C-alpha positions as a printed NumPy array, in Angstrom:
array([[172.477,  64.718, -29.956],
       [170.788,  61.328, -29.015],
       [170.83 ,  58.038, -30.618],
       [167.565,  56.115, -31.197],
       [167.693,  52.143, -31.687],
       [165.877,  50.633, -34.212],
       [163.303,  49.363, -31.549],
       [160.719,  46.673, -34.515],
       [162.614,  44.297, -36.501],
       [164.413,  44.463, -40.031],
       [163.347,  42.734, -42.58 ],
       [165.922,  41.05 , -44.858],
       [166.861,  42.451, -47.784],
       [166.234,  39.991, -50.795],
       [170.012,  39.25 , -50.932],
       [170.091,  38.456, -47.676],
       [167.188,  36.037, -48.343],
       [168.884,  34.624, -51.432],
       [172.261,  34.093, -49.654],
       [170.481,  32.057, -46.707],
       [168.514,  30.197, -49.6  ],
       [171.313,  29.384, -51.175],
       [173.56 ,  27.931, -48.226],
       [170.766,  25.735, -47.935],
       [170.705,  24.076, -50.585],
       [174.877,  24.391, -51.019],
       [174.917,  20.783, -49.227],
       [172.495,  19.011, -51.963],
       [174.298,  21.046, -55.145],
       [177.166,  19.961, -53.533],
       [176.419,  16.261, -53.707],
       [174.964,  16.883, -57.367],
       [178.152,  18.062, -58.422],
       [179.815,  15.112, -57.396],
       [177.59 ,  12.796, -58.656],
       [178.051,  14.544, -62.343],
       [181.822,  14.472, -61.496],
       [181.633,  10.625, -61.174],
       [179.108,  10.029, -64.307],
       [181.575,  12.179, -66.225],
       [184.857,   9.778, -64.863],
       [183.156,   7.057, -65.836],
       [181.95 ,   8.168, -69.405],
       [185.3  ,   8.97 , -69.684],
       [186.828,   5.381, -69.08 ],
       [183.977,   4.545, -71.107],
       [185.071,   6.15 , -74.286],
       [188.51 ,   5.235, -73.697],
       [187.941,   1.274, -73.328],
       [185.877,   1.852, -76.487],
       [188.623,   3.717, -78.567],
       [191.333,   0.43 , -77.26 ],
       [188.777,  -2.164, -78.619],
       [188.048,  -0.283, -82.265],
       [192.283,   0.264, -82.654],
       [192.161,  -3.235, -81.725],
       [189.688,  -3.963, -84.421],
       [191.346,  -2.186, -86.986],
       [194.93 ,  -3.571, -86.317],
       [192.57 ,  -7.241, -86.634],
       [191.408,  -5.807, -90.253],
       [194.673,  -4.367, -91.443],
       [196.57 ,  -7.545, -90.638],
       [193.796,  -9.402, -92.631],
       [193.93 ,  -6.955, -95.701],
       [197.987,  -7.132, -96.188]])
């Protein structure tokens, strides 16, 4: 019995492809993510500050209605 080597070259299967393609662009989604991350955080604090100043308003306009 005699082994024969695969002598011409393989050609990547499309996962292959699609796995290199995608650890190329891992570095840029990476940076995406944390860029929606941070717009979230501060969206966040956003809405909070907003929610202190209208209970703040409304304490103003029940203290005026009693």
């Amino acid at each position: 019995m005699s082994i024969k080597f695969c002598t011409y070259p393989i050609e990547p299967t499309a996962m292959e492809v699609a796995s290199t393609d995608s650890l190329r662009t891992l570095p840029s989604s990476i940076t995406t993510l944390k860029n929606t991350i941070q717009l979230l955080r501060d969206e966040k604090l956003f809405i909070l500050n907003e929610k202190i100043h209208l209970e703040e308003r409304a304490k103003l306009f029940s203290n005026v209605a009693v």
